[in-house]
XYZ file of C-alpha atoms in Angstrom:
238
model
C 80.636 -27.616 -116.982
C 78.341 -24.654 -117.154
C 77.004 -23.757 -120.389
C 75.264 -19.980 -120.961
C 74.278 -20.338 -124.214
C 71.198 -21.990 -125.933
C 73.807 -23.657 -128.428
C 75.621 -24.751 -125.760
C 72.582 -26.313 -124.734
C 71.740 -28.277 -127.639
C 75.155 -29.937 -127.508
C 74.626 -30.957 -123.711
C 71.130 -32.069 -124.706
C 72.614 -34.219 -127.701
C 75.334 -35.596 -125.138
C 72.847 -36.442 -122.611
C 70.748 -37.868 -125.138
C 73.442 -40.464 -126.417
C 74.655 -41.634 -122.612
C 71.242 -42.498 -121.636
C 70.614 -44.367 -124.567
C 74.307 -46.257 -124.016
C 72.963 -46.634 -120.570
C 69.242 -47.404 -121.205
C 67.816 -44.961 -119.052
C 65.257 -47.624 -118.040
C 64.694 -47.893 -113.872
C 65.128 -51.077 -112.185
C 61.341 -51.331 -110.688
C 59.764 -50.429 -107.607
C 61.656 -52.392 -104.859
C 58.465 -51.748 -102.223
C 58.513 -53.304 -99.065
C 54.738 -52.313 -98.006
C 56.038 -50.009 -95.577
C 54.184 -46.473 -94.580
C 57.193 -44.774 -95.913
C 55.437 -41.843 -98.424
C 58.511 -42.150 -100.374
C 58.513 -46.004 -100.961
C 55.936 -46.044 -103.262
C 54.933 -48.739 -106.046
C 53.870 -47.983 -109.059
C 50.798 -50.005 -108.522
C 49.687 -47.374 -105.844
C 46.221 -46.108 -105.924
C 46.973 -42.440 -105.478
C 44.712 -39.058 -105.847
C 45.811 -36.462 -108.283
C 48.288 -34.284 -106.900
C 47.647 -30.396 -106.457
C 48.751 -28.141 -109.628
C 49.471 -24.985 -109.013
C 52.120 -21.534 -110.225
C 54.641 -20.935 -107.255
C 54.576 -17.246 -106.637
C 57.744 -16.830 -108.473
C 55.522 -17.008 -111.631
C 57.978 -19.460 -113.328
C 57.683 -22.542 -111.136
C 54.841 -25.504 -111.913
C 54.257 -27.085 -108.829
C 52.946 -30.548 -108.269
C 51.955 -32.023 -105.000
C 51.738 -30.151 -101.879
C 53.906 -26.633 -102.370
C 54.270 -26.778 -98.617
C 55.831 -30.285 -98.332
C 59.414 -30.295 -96.695
C 60.835 -32.168 -99.451
C 61.475 -30.563 -102.654
C 62.597 -31.693 -105.869
C 62.974 -29.581 -109.071
C 63.124 -30.650 -112.575
C 64.763 -28.433 -115.424
C 63.313 -29.664 -119.052
C 62.747 -28.433 -122.306
C 59.592 -29.946 -123.900
C 61.314 -30.975 -127.303
C 63.895 -32.872 -125.429
C 64.819 -36.430 -126.636
C 66.545 -37.188 -123.459
C 63.652 -35.076 -121.151
C 61.305 -37.706 -123.148
C 63.385 -41.049 -122.317
C 63.860 -39.707 -118.382
C 59.827 -39.377 -118.346
C 58.597 -41.986 -120.108
C 61.591 -44.527 -119.266
C 63.497 -43.380 -115.942
C 62.623 -42.107 -112.835
C 60.399 -39.225 -113.635
C 56.977 -41.488 -113.232
C 58.254 -42.370 -109.572
C 58.766 -38.550 -108.603
C 55.284 -37.955 -109.569
C 53.962 -40.775 -107.808
C 56.213 -39.727 -104.429
C 54.223 -35.882 -104.896
C 50.621 -37.612 -105.235
C 51.501 -39.281 -101.718
C 52.933 -36.115 -99.773
C 56.237 -37.523 -100.000
C 57.359 -34.371 -101.831
C 56.832 -31.331 -104.108
C 57.455 -31.534 -107.838
C 58.692 -28.315 -109.464
C 59.288 -27.756 -112.779
C 61.410 -25.239 -114.853
C 60.306 -25.186 -118.681
C 62.965 -24.181 -120.921
C 62.116 -23.291 -124.539
C 65.926 -23.325 -126.218
C 65.112 -26.005 -128.640
C 62.414 -23.434 -130.655
C 59.383 -22.400 -131.386
C 57.582 -25.713 -130.526
C 58.938 -25.633 -127.393
C 57.237 -22.340 -126.593
C 54.183 -23.346 -128.141
C 54.637 -26.460 -125.296
C 55.260 -24.747 -122.379
C 52.351 -22.062 -123.353
C 50.315 -24.957 -123.442
C 51.088 -26.596 -120.310
C 50.947 -23.576 -118.289
C 47.275 -23.002 -119.897
C 46.703 -26.763 -118.624
C 47.804 -25.774 -114.934
C 44.521 -23.905 -114.925
C 42.448 -26.844 -116.303
C 44.226 -29.094 -113.100
C 45.250 -31.729 -116.099
C 48.784 -30.124 -116.290
C 49.999 -33.593 -114.725
C 48.437 -35.619 -117.572
C 48.943 -33.571 -120.694
C 52.789 -33.014 -119.894
C 52.772 -36.865 -119.734
C 51.433 -37.224 -122.736
C 53.026 -35.144 -124.495
C 56.208 -36.653 -124.032
C 55.092 -39.926 -125.035
C 53.868 -38.427 -128.343
C 57.155 -36.226 -128.424
C 59.407 -38.652 -130.628
C 56.100 -38.489 -133.140
C 55.613 -34.967 -133.248
C 59.305 -34.573 -133.479
C 59.080 -36.495 -136.697
C 56.173 -34.360 -138.322
C 58.322 -30.860 -137.505
C 57.693 -30.489 -134.076
C 55.103 -29.272 -131.506
C 52.674 -26.459 -133.091
C 49.664 -25.013 -131.559
C 47.215 -26.870 -133.714
C 49.418 -30.248 -132.530
C 48.997 -29.460 -129.171
C 45.433 -29.054 -129.114
C 44.967 -32.280 -131.629
C 46.695 -33.779 -128.594
C 44.925 -32.276 -125.583
C 41.514 -33.768 -127.333
C 43.059 -36.836 -125.459
C 42.852 -35.422 -122.053
C 39.361 -35.584 -120.684
C 38.549 -31.781 -118.906
C 41.350 -29.834 -121.299
C 39.546 -28.591 -123.923
C 37.657 -25.617 -124.180
C 37.516 -22.125 -125.190
C 39.746 -20.918 -122.460
C 42.210 -23.304 -123.147
C 42.164 -23.114 -126.707
C 42.541 -19.619 -126.832
C 45.678 -19.667 -124.383
C 46.774 -22.036 -126.755
C 46.551 -19.963 -129.832
C 47.202 -16.783 -128.706
C 50.095 -17.862 -126.770
C 48.183 -16.400 -123.863
C 51.477 -17.095 -121.585
C 54.384 -15.817 -123.430
C 55.291 -13.939 -120.752
C 55.626 -17.075 -118.225
C 57.553 -19.085 -120.889
C 60.110 -16.635 -121.700
C 60.794 -15.880 -117.832
C 60.932 -19.872 -117.151
C 63.368 -20.147 -120.059
C 65.278 -17.104 -118.604
C 65.503 -18.981 -114.861
C 67.062 -21.870 -116.818
C 69.692 -20.012 -118.913
C 70.496 -18.063 -115.370
C 70.829 -21.497 -113.805
C 73.946 -23.449 -113.334
C 72.393 -26.337 -115.619
C 74.501 -27.136 -118.460
C 71.750 -29.521 -120.203
C 68.183 -30.771 -119.753
C 67.177 -32.796 -117.960
C 68.341 -31.567 -114.805
C 67.453 -32.189 -110.968
C 67.833 -30.233 -108.305
C 67.044 -31.711 -104.510
C 66.478 -29.033 -101.668
C 67.916 -26.774 -104.127
C 71.205 -28.833 -104.710
C 71.524 -29.679 -108.356
C 72.491 -33.466 -109.012
C 76.107 -33.343 -110.364
C 76.791 -34.810 -113.790
C 78.197 -37.875 -112.643
C 74.846 -39.149 -110.744
C 73.133 -39.770 -113.737
C 72.019 -42.858 -112.207
C 69.246 -41.177 -110.166
C 67.722 -40.098 -113.477
C 67.142 -44.003 -114.216
C 67.089 -46.119 -111.375
C 64.280 -45.748 -108.814
C 66.108 -47.422 -105.930
C 69.105 -45.284 -106.445
C 67.061 -41.748 -106.246
C 64.479 -43.251 -103.307
C 67.693 -44.043 -101.366
C 69.005 -40.528 -102.190
C 65.515 -39.085 -101.546
C 65.608 -40.979 -98.199
C 69.174 -39.411 -96.957
C 67.972 -36.009 -97.859
C 64.471 -36.342 -95.882
C 66.485 -37.883 -92.950
C 68.874 -34.637 -93.035
C 65.849 -32.347 -92.794
C 64.588 -33.625 -89.845
């Protein structure tokens, strides 16, 4: 079902949150066999930080090599509880490791349909790309989302307060970008991309342009299932 309104997104996000809670939304661990397969990367792997960049479309934040043949796009809203569950307990950490290993490029489309806090957070994350600290800050904001939401949501001051926890992130340019919402055009454009997409709720995932259907929710929670799916997609490109 495609939902084109922001209210529809809210309903869909709430439904996903409920279903994720029922399913537990927890991965089954890293079934690594010690292979040289860059997609089969365990949580214990010692990997370099992924390259961070803004794609030519001006709305996509990319982790990893933009030339990697396999592309996974995540559609998220920083205030969405289901996104936080996916990012902290689901398969998102595995995808970030795969991007760091060079197996794929991980693309982010950040919507902001859940209100001003989402817009402030998306703006701050865009500013973090310029400091090459997007990945760390993105992880931190999702870990802190529940606490921040209870306090009223993301604000510019709260975002700056959290940014102190990321070495090398705070500085005059970053602070000004957050306080002055420097990247508002990016925020609005990215939200428009999400609004016009076939995505009915967040989190959503597309693999090489093909949106993961609602009935495949295990790809958001089970590492082994997602690995197998990505492996199949990689073989199809050979």
